[in-house]
Amino acid sequence: MNPDSSDVLILGGGVAGCVLAARLSEDPGRTVRLVEAGPDHGPDPAGWPAPLLNARALPREELWERAVPTHRFRARVIGGSSCVNGCWNTWGSEADHREWVRAGGERWSAAAMEPYRDAAARAMGLRAVPDRELSPWSRASTEAARALGHTEADMGRPGAPGYGFPLLNAHDGRRSNAALAYLGAAVRARPNLTVLPHTVADRLLVRRGRIEGAVVVTDGVPRVLRADRYVLAAGAYGSPALLLRSGVGPAGELRALGIDPALDLPGVGANLADQPGVFVPLSPTPGLDAALAAKDRAGELYGSRVLLRTAGPYAPEDGWNLHLLPVAGPPLFGTLPPGRYEAGVSAFLMKPFSRGSVRLVSADPLAPPAIDPGFLTDPEGRDLETLRSGLADILRLARTPALAALATPTGDTAPHLLGDDALRARTGTYWHPVGTCAMGPADDPAAVVDGTGRVHGLTGLTVADASVLPTPPAANTQFPVLATAELLAAALATGAGA
Ligand SMILES: Cc1cc2nc3c(=O)[nH]c(=O)nc-3n(C[C@H](O)[C@H](O)[C@H](O)COP(=O)(O)OP(=O)(O)OC[C@H]3O[C@@H](n4cnc5c(N)ncnc54)[C@H](O)[C@@H]3O)c2cc1C
């Protein structure tokens, strides 16, 4: 392969980037180069740092920035955020597909996406939660959900509200990730695929509506890589930042940063949608602590393995807009004395109306972008109202005999009654940002890409990661992003996205 040119150049080697590199290099006649800012730990799990393989915790290694609010965590390593995430895989509702079909056409319907969803599940080795991984808290939570009239739902396909179990890309506490799953030894042995780790994509060279190259920096040394097709897969924060540095975005904002606008595309970096949530702590009884400690000693303690999907106000008629997540185990943040555990339930807002933004503060590719998640800012207050209804649902769950036997309310028993500011102060994230290079028709001024990921107004450029989803799924995003990348790789391979 010519060291500086390929048929396809993929910028960003995270969840989507690994799918794209694997699928597009299946054709031996197509040369593919994958650029990743972070390290590449290779196809053998033995070569990976142990913390990244520990599925019992959210690793804090290999992040772009550590000293930032938690909502801004983003991984910088081949495999992307699949190397640091919770290994939960769920799917959303038909309502998500209706929104995506309106934006990108029939290929985004539930039926049309099914083969891509299935391909992603197979490649990632997704599996059901083994019974031994259910803690007494998880079991009691399913009983509590049943007591409140909820029924079991399949979490891995478009479905209905109800309780259920996520699909996992972890086995016996060992995390797999998109790089191990998609870029195994056989794929890496393909002579038409090159992986370039420790290489930061600075910007695209845009001239008269075409991409003429990508400036990348390895060990401080810039060079230009060229390709017939450029594919951005730098994630919901990285892809808009790359476009903005390339002069593609809101022209006024770019000029203010000293960047010459190449294409005025106001949607770039706008429309950031993430799923906010609030944790309601409960006090474990000594009995629950002891039972959790026994699971812990057996190496079978997982903080959360059960999920309840409920429809709060403004939920789509056949869907849900809340995830209630019972949790019991070592605290996610901070520590407790040995033998003591944290228990509680989180409520996450899955279909927020609020939108935030990703903006540049400088043209330096190593300068973190300004990320405003915009949590709970919709002027009509619908998100606050829905979150409050989720918090009230948590109290109903906590009062069921099944959960009340294991944990008692803390002083903080009525978070749904907190004032707006107090509630905002307690709001965290599910880490599921999407929407910053949103798919939509060419006549929609907020749209950045079409239904095949092609950037409106430019030739030769596709975006193919979480940033293209115009609305968040009522789901954890890894599985939908894997399927999105499968879909867009197929569109590229067949020429639909050429
Ligand atoms: C802490 C955490 C927990 C999560 N838990 C879950 C979960 O349990 N279940 C779930 O479904 N989802 C979860 N997610 C979300 C899920 O991981 C993401 O939806 C998914 O990783 C998005 O894939 P992506 O390819 O769009 O971006 P990413 O996977 O983030 O990949 C982007 C890649 O691009 C690289 N990159 C960025 N900029 C550049 C540049 N300029 N040059 C070169 N490379 C660049 C990055 O280093 C990164 O490797 C979690 C996320 C986080 C952060």
XYZ file of C-alpha atoms and ligand atoms in Angstrom:
551
model
C 0.000 0.000 0.000
C 1.260 3.486 -0.805
C 2.188 4.867 2.643
C 0.243 8.067 2.092
C -2.812 7.021 0.112
C -5.591 4.446 0.235
C -9.021 3.906 -1.221
C -10.658 4.614 2.133
C -9.259 6.631 5.044
C -11.112 6.181 8.345
C -10.409 8.830 10.980
C -11.116 7.512 14.482
C -10.694 3.886 15.554
C -13.447 3.579 18.155
C -16.600 1.479 18.087
C -17.688 2.634 14.625
C -14.138 2.896 13.248
C -13.371 -0.755 14.043
C -16.598 -1.921 12.348
C -15.888 0.191 9.269
C -12.261 -0.946 8.969
C -13.209 -4.602 9.260
C -16.159 -4.490 6.860
C -14.598 -2.265 4.208
C -11.382 -4.326 4.098
C -13.351 -7.533 3.419
C -12.930 -6.677 -0.275
C -9.220 -7.411 -0.947
C -9.332 -4.965 -3.834
C -10.060 -2.010 -1.529
C -7.214 -0.494 0.504
C -8.277 0.807 3.916
C -6.330 2.868 6.440
C -7.574 3.384 10.019
C -6.217 6.330 12.012
C -6.556 6.361 15.826
C -5.240 8.994 18.223
C -4.658 6.505 21.034
C -2.677 3.283 21.318
C -3.439 -0.007 19.581
C -3.082 -2.913 22.011
C -3.404 -5.509 19.271
C -5.594 -8.545 18.555
C -4.625 -10.603 21.618
C -6.295 -9.735 24.961
C -2.997 -10.690 26.634
C -1.494 -7.519 25.165
C -4.149 -5.260 26.715
C -3.773 -3.383 30.034
C -5.716 -5.303 32.709
C -7.930 -2.352 33.787
C -9.336 -2.057 30.257
C -10.427 -5.693 30.357
C -12.035 -5.483 33.810
C -15.775 -5.403 33.160
C -16.595 -4.854 36.837
C -15.522 -1.216 36.721
C -15.544 1.741 34.361
C -11.806 2.215 33.672
C -10.318 5.673 33.902
C -7.332 4.771 31.704
C -6.807 5.823 28.073
C -9.100 8.861 28.214
C -8.654 12.066 26.237
C -9.060 14.144 29.384
C -9.251 12.986 32.996
C -9.615 16.246 34.918
C -13.007 17.045 33.406
C -16.616 16.608 34.495
C -17.576 12.933 34.171
C -20.041 13.626 31.341
C -17.047 14.512 29.183
C -15.139 11.234 29.515
C -14.215 9.831 26.092
C -11.777 7.062 25.364
C -8.602 7.510 23.350
C -7.588 4.014 22.300
C -8.306 1.585 19.470
C -11.799 0.274 20.249
C -12.819 3.716 21.567
C -15.337 3.960 24.354
C -16.122 0.217 24.147
C -12.850 -0.155 26.100
C -14.090 1.912 29.043
C -17.856 1.420 29.050
C -20.358 -0.692 30.949
C -20.606 -3.476 28.304
C -24.406 -3.084 28.278
C -26.182 -3.519 24.977
C -29.831 -2.663 24.524
C -32.033 -1.585 21.642
C -34.632 1.153 21.461
C -38.228 1.305 20.332
C -40.003 1.539 16.969
C -40.384 5.247 17.690
C -36.596 5.695 17.330
C -36.720 4.085 13.915
C -39.590 6.337 12.827
C -37.477 9.368 13.750
C -34.468 8.015 11.859
C -36.521 7.052 8.789
C -37.821 10.633 8.620
C -34.211 11.842 8.679
C -32.489 9.246 6.524
C -34.997 7.120 4.641
C -36.267 3.550 4.788
C -32.840 1.952 5.374
C -33.220 3.159 9.002
C -36.465 1.266 9.657
C -36.432 -1.507 12.262
C -36.842 -4.153 9.559
C -34.118 -2.759 7.309
C -31.673 -2.406 10.221
C -32.266 -5.911 11.539
C -29.459 -7.592 9.532
C -27.004 -4.952 10.759
C -28.175 -5.327 14.353
C -27.760 -9.091 14.066
C -24.318 -8.763 12.445
C -23.177 -6.482 15.269
C -24.509 -8.854 17.941
C -22.674 -11.783 16.337
C -19.399 -9.949 15.844
C -19.389 -8.582 19.408
C -20.340 -11.976 20.837
C -23.249 -10.445 22.754
C -24.719 -12.825 25.289
C -27.478 -12.955 27.874
C -26.780 -12.200 31.534
C -25.851 -15.511 33.208
C -28.030 -16.330 36.190
C -25.042 -16.371 38.568
C -24.362 -12.697 37.782
C -27.714 -11.648 39.248
C -27.232 -10.299 42.767
C -29.970 -10.451 45.404
C -30.614 -6.776 44.555
C -31.097 -7.554 40.846
C -33.426 -10.450 41.628
C -35.444 -8.350 44.072
C -35.641 -5.563 41.479
C -37.259 -7.864 38.924
C -39.700 -8.993 41.616
C -40.423 -5.356 42.462
C -41.021 -4.551 38.789
C -43.427 -7.481 38.497
C -45.222 -6.397 41.655
C -45.852 -3.025 40.027
C -47.369 -4.728 36.974
C -44.409 -4.613 34.575
C -43.744 -7.576 32.315
C -40.470 -8.930 30.947
C -39.214 -7.365 27.706
C -36.503 -8.420 25.268
C -33.811 -5.742 25.545
C -31.989 -6.717 22.355
C -34.571 -5.738 19.712
C -37.231 -3.080 19.154
C -39.764 -3.859 21.839
C -42.046 -2.664 24.565
C -41.638 -1.108 27.997
C -40.935 -3.562 30.802
C -38.070 -5.029 32.762
C -35.302 -7.182 31.389
C -31.633 -7.900 31.073
C -29.133 -6.210 28.770
C -26.957 -8.169 26.375
C -23.332 -8.159 27.459
C -20.009 -7.974 25.683
C -18.275 -9.299 28.775
C -17.618 -12.852 29.884
C -16.866 -13.729 33.493
C -15.927 -10.171 34.320
C -13.683 -9.760 31.291
C -14.612 -6.979 28.889
C -14.360 -7.549 25.171
C -14.359 -4.438 22.990
C -14.922 -3.428 19.383
C -11.226 -3.741 18.519
C -10.888 -7.282 19.873
C -14.212 -8.218 18.258
C -13.751 -6.677 14.815
C -9.980 -6.399 14.394
C -8.849 -9.906 15.260
C -5.623 -11.454 13.996
C -7.157 -12.661 10.712
C -8.550 -9.214 9.877
C -5.284 -7.491 10.773
C -3.396 -9.900 8.520
C -5.195 -8.497 5.472
C -2.566 -6.778 3.306
C -5.139 -4.132 2.292
C -5.712 -2.913 5.896
C -3.355 -0.624 7.832
C -3.934 0.615 11.376
C -2.146 3.827 12.359
C -2.249 4.279 16.166
C -0.932 7.300 18.099
C -1.989 9.442 15.160
C -4.239 12.464 15.620
C -6.416 13.611 12.740
C -5.981 17.363 12.697
C -8.130 18.502 9.752
C -9.332 17.774 6.250
C -8.102 19.795 3.315
C -11.307 20.997 1.620
C -11.135 22.632 -1.809
C -14.076 23.523 -4.042
C -16.390 21.043 -2.332
C -13.916 18.133 -2.487
C -11.633 16.612 0.121
C -8.047 16.706 -1.063
C -6.374 15.114 1.935
C -6.307 14.757 5.701
C -3.609 16.308 7.864
C -2.638 13.842 10.584
C -0.002 14.176 13.296
C 2.142 11.318 14.617
C 4.625 12.092 17.409
C 4.275 15.789 16.685
C 5.053 15.336 12.976
C 2.281 16.366 10.552
C 1.715 14.698 7.189
C -1.035 14.504 4.602
C -2.883 11.260 3.889
C -4.966 10.976 0.738
C -7.857 8.734 -0.215
C -10.755 8.379 -2.613
C -13.166 8.389 0.327
C -12.728 9.881 3.790
C -14.812 8.500 6.639
C -15.088 10.278 10.004
C -15.550 7.975 12.992
C -14.092 10.122 15.765
C -17.263 9.967 17.879
C -19.966 12.449 18.873
C -17.343 14.853 20.232
C -14.418 14.142 17.885
C -16.161 14.098 14.497
C -17.795 17.551 14.719
C -14.523 18.942 16.126
C -12.636 17.554 13.118
C -15.154 19.060 10.684
C -14.984 22.418 12.444
C -11.164 22.443 12.279
C -11.555 21.709 8.551
C -13.691 24.818 8.043
C -16.959 22.878 7.785
C -19.525 24.269 10.208
C -21.238 27.529 11.218
C -19.249 30.076 9.176
C -19.528 32.927 11.707
C -18.229 30.797 14.579
C -15.355 29.510 12.452
C -14.268 32.995 11.427
C -14.278 34.057 15.071
C -11.727 31.288 15.706
C -9.570 32.342 12.750
C -10.588 29.325 10.658
C -11.479 29.993 7.012
C -14.945 28.567 6.381
C -14.931 26.031 3.522
C -18.635 25.215 3.838
C -21.274 26.904 5.977
C -22.983 23.949 7.660
C -24.691 25.246 10.825
C -25.618 21.791 12.146
C -22.026 20.725 12.809
C -21.568 20.480 16.584
C -25.171 21.516 17.294
C -27.934 19.134 18.394
C -25.817 17.305 21.004
C -28.203 14.914 22.762
C -27.079 12.934 25.799
C -29.153 11.048 28.335
C -29.077 12.626 31.816
C -29.899 10.709 34.974
C -30.166 10.956 38.744
C -29.118 8.284 41.246
C -31.353 7.742 44.268
C -29.305 6.092 47.042
C -30.891 3.683 49.515
C -29.286 2.242 52.674
C -28.477 -1.450 52.312
C -29.601 -3.576 55.236
C -26.818 -5.577 56.955
C -28.377 -8.621 55.259
C -27.966 -7.097 51.795
C -24.383 -6.041 52.555
C -23.601 -9.599 53.665
C -25.215 -11.129 50.581
C -23.332 -8.727 48.295
C -20.080 -9.504 50.119
C -20.645 -13.224 49.512
C -21.182 -12.565 45.783
C -18.097 -10.377 45.806
C -15.969 -13.141 47.369
C -17.250 -15.564 44.717
C -16.178 -13.098 41.998
C -19.790 -12.796 40.825
C -20.757 -9.300 41.960
C -21.870 -6.907 39.222
C -23.367 -3.552 40.141
C -26.226 -3.659 37.660
C -27.677 -6.399 35.532
C -31.376 -5.442 35.344
C -33.196 -2.613 33.658
C -36.763 -1.296 33.764
C -38.057 0.718 30.799
C -41.008 2.947 31.667
C -43.088 5.490 29.819
C -43.160 8.850 31.560
C -44.891 11.980 30.269
C -44.113 12.694 26.574
C -43.127 9.069 25.868
C -43.913 7.879 22.350
C -47.204 5.970 22.365
C -45.589 2.579 21.689
C -42.293 3.235 23.441
C -40.660 4.456 26.640
C -38.536 7.398 27.646
C -37.053 6.283 30.963
C -34.538 3.654 32.038
C -34.660 2.783 35.736
C -31.428 1.095 36.722
C -31.185 -0.737 40.057
C -27.574 -0.761 41.270
C -25.885 -2.467 44.223
C -22.178 -2.984 44.597
C -18.950 -1.048 45.102
C -19.618 2.649 44.476
C -18.995 3.861 40.915
C -17.194 6.883 42.335
C -15.359 6.947 45.669
C -14.899 4.081 48.147
C -16.629 2.476 51.126
C -15.155 0.412 53.970
C -14.693 -3.329 53.230
C -17.968 -5.261 53.376
C -20.074 -2.129 52.748
C -21.787 -1.453 49.451
C -23.798 1.189 47.686
C -27.392 0.454 46.693
C -29.982 2.499 44.882
C -31.755 3.090 41.615
C -30.941 5.573 38.843
C -33.476 7.151 36.515
C -32.192 8.067 33.047
C -34.024 10.244 30.561
C -33.751 8.349 27.287
C -35.510 10.710 24.840
C -34.508 14.180 26.024
C -35.838 17.249 24.229
C -32.900 19.341 25.456
C -29.936 19.828 23.176
C -26.361 20.900 23.847
C -23.383 21.560 21.628
C -19.762 20.785 20.789
C -17.707 23.855 19.917
C -14.036 24.502 19.296
C -12.080 26.724 21.618
C -9.037 26.626 19.352
C -7.922 25.133 16.048
C -5.385 22.952 17.926
C -6.464 19.289 17.510
C -5.203 18.513 21.009
C -7.241 21.268 22.659
C -10.400 19.709 24.151
C -13.572 21.042 22.550
C -16.142 22.895 24.661
C -18.845 20.333 25.387
C -22.148 21.603 26.741
C -24.512 18.642 27.277
C -27.455 21.024 27.688
C -29.012 18.695 30.261
C -32.574 19.616 31.287
C -32.537 22.917 29.401
C -35.584 22.508 27.167
C -37.513 25.727 27.740
C -40.855 23.973 28.263
C -39.467 21.913 31.136
C -40.559 18.582 29.635
C -37.275 16.879 30.504
C -37.455 17.946 34.147
C -41.051 16.731 34.324
C -40.168 13.340 32.826
C -37.134 12.899 35.050
C -39.280 13.717 38.092
C -41.767 11.076 37.049
C -38.897 8.554 36.817
C -37.760 9.505 40.323
C -41.299 9.015 41.622
C -41.295 5.574 39.916
C -38.100 4.775 41.861
C -39.830 5.497 45.147
C -42.666 3.137 44.185
C -40.095 0.458 43.382
C -38.208 1.050 46.638
C -41.434 0.654 48.630
C -42.273 -2.768 47.221
C -41.783 -5.546 49.797
C -39.032 -7.105 47.651
C -36.776 -4.016 47.718
C -37.889 -2.630 51.094
C -36.604 -5.861 52.672
C -33.105 -5.158 51.359
C -32.652 -1.407 51.604
C -34.251 1.429 53.463
C -34.770 5.018 52.402
C -32.013 7.461 53.263
C -32.786 11.004 54.414
C -33.144 11.702 50.712
C -36.501 10.097 50.133
C -38.239 12.442 47.727
C -35.819 13.567 45.018
C -38.747 14.122 42.625
C -39.809 16.993 44.883
C -36.446 18.781 44.704
C -36.374 22.234 43.153
C -35.149 22.558 39.570
C -31.680 23.779 40.489
C -31.180 21.108 43.161
C -32.246 18.418 40.686
C -29.915 19.792 38.006
C -27.055 19.748 40.513
C -27.589 16.008 41.032
C -27.837 15.168 37.365
C -25.225 12.880 35.862
C -24.912 11.174 32.509
C -25.491 7.768 30.954
C -22.535 8.651 28.589
C -24.548 8.293 25.402
C -23.907 11.421 23.305
C -25.245 11.500 19.733
C -26.495 13.951 17.141
C -23.636 16.393 16.504
C -23.398 15.626 12.758
C -27.081 14.819 12.431
C -28.543 12.934 9.506
C -31.356 14.714 7.664
C -32.564 15.775 4.234
C -30.465 18.272 2.269
C -33.143 20.978 2.595
C -32.963 20.797 6.413
C -30.482 23.516 7.454
C -29.666 21.572 10.661
C -28.744 18.377 8.775
C -25.076 17.525 8.272
C -25.237 14.144 6.498
C -27.731 12.240 4.360
C -29.112 8.761 5.068
C -25.897 7.141 3.874
C -23.660 9.350 6.020
C -22.489 11.567 3.127
C -21.814 15.127 4.209
C -24.188 17.526 2.452
C -22.389 19.815 0.047
C -19.080 17.912 -0.062
C -17.847 15.111 -2.299
C -15.907 12.178 -0.910
C -16.731 12.590 2.792
C -18.858 10.372 5.057
C -19.542 10.517 8.802
C -20.369 7.091 10.260
C -20.480 7.127 14.074
C -22.715 8.144 16.985
C -22.762 11.727 15.752
C -25.055 10.962 12.774
C -27.996 9.723 14.870
C -30.307 12.765 14.853
C -32.159 11.672 17.986
C -30.970 9.390 20.788
C -32.323 5.861 20.829
C -34.334 4.838 23.895
C -31.351 2.587 24.555
C -27.698 2.462 25.533
C -25.896 3.658 22.430
C -23.105 1.145 21.792
C -25.332 -1.451 20.093
C -27.157 1.126 17.902
C -23.788 2.694 16.962
C -22.350 -0.714 16.025
C -25.401 -1.345 13.814
C -25.188 2.174 12.370
C -21.569 1.568 11.373
C -22.491 -1.824 9.900
C -25.259 -0.136 7.882
C -23.098 2.732 6.665
C -20.179 0.395 5.839
C -22.564 -1.639 3.675
C -23.784 1.558 1.987
C -20.164 2.544 1.263
C -19.224 -0.926 0.040
C -22.145 -1.076 -2.390
C -21.581 2.428 -3.614
C -24.778 3.816 -2.060
C -22.596 6.074 0.064
C -19.972 6.716 -2.628
C -17.819 5.836 30.543
C -18.722 5.357 29.436
C -19.633 4.324 29.694
C -20.501 3.881 28.681
N -21.303 2.794 28.910
C -22.019 2.270 27.884
C -22.733 1.049 28.037
O -22.655 0.360 29.056
N -23.512 0.628 27.003
C -23.601 1.335 25.837
O -24.358 0.921 24.946
N -22.881 2.461 25.642
C -22.074 2.926 26.621
N -21.308 4.041 26.403
C -21.406 4.710 25.090
C -20.693 3.975 23.953
O -19.415 3.555 24.372
C -20.636 4.917 22.740
O -21.970 5.134 22.289
C -19.797 4.395 21.594
O -18.491 4.130 21.998
C -19.785 5.429 20.465
O -18.969 4.946 19.414
P -18.220 5.952 18.430
O -17.496 5.118 17.448
O -19.191 6.955 17.936
O -17.189 6.743 19.358
P -15.991 6.180 20.247
O -16.184 4.766 20.583
O -15.832 7.143 21.371
O -14.731 6.272 19.295
C -14.166 7.468 18.826
C -12.681 7.193 18.554
O -12.159 8.231 17.749
C -10.875 8.573 18.258
N -10.635 9.976 17.889
C -11.340 11.058 18.279
N -10.809 12.169 17.736
C -9.748 11.761 16.985
C -8.790 12.449 16.188
N -8.823 13.785 16.040
N -7.828 11.731 15.568
C -7.780 10.377 15.697
N -8.670 9.678 16.453
C -9.627 10.375 17.087
C -10.986 8.378 19.763
O -9.717 8.267 20.362
C -11.848 7.125 19.833
O -11.068 5.955 19.819
C -20.456 4.509 27.396
C -19.528 5.529 27.136
C -18.662 5.945 28.139
C -17.667 7.046 27.836
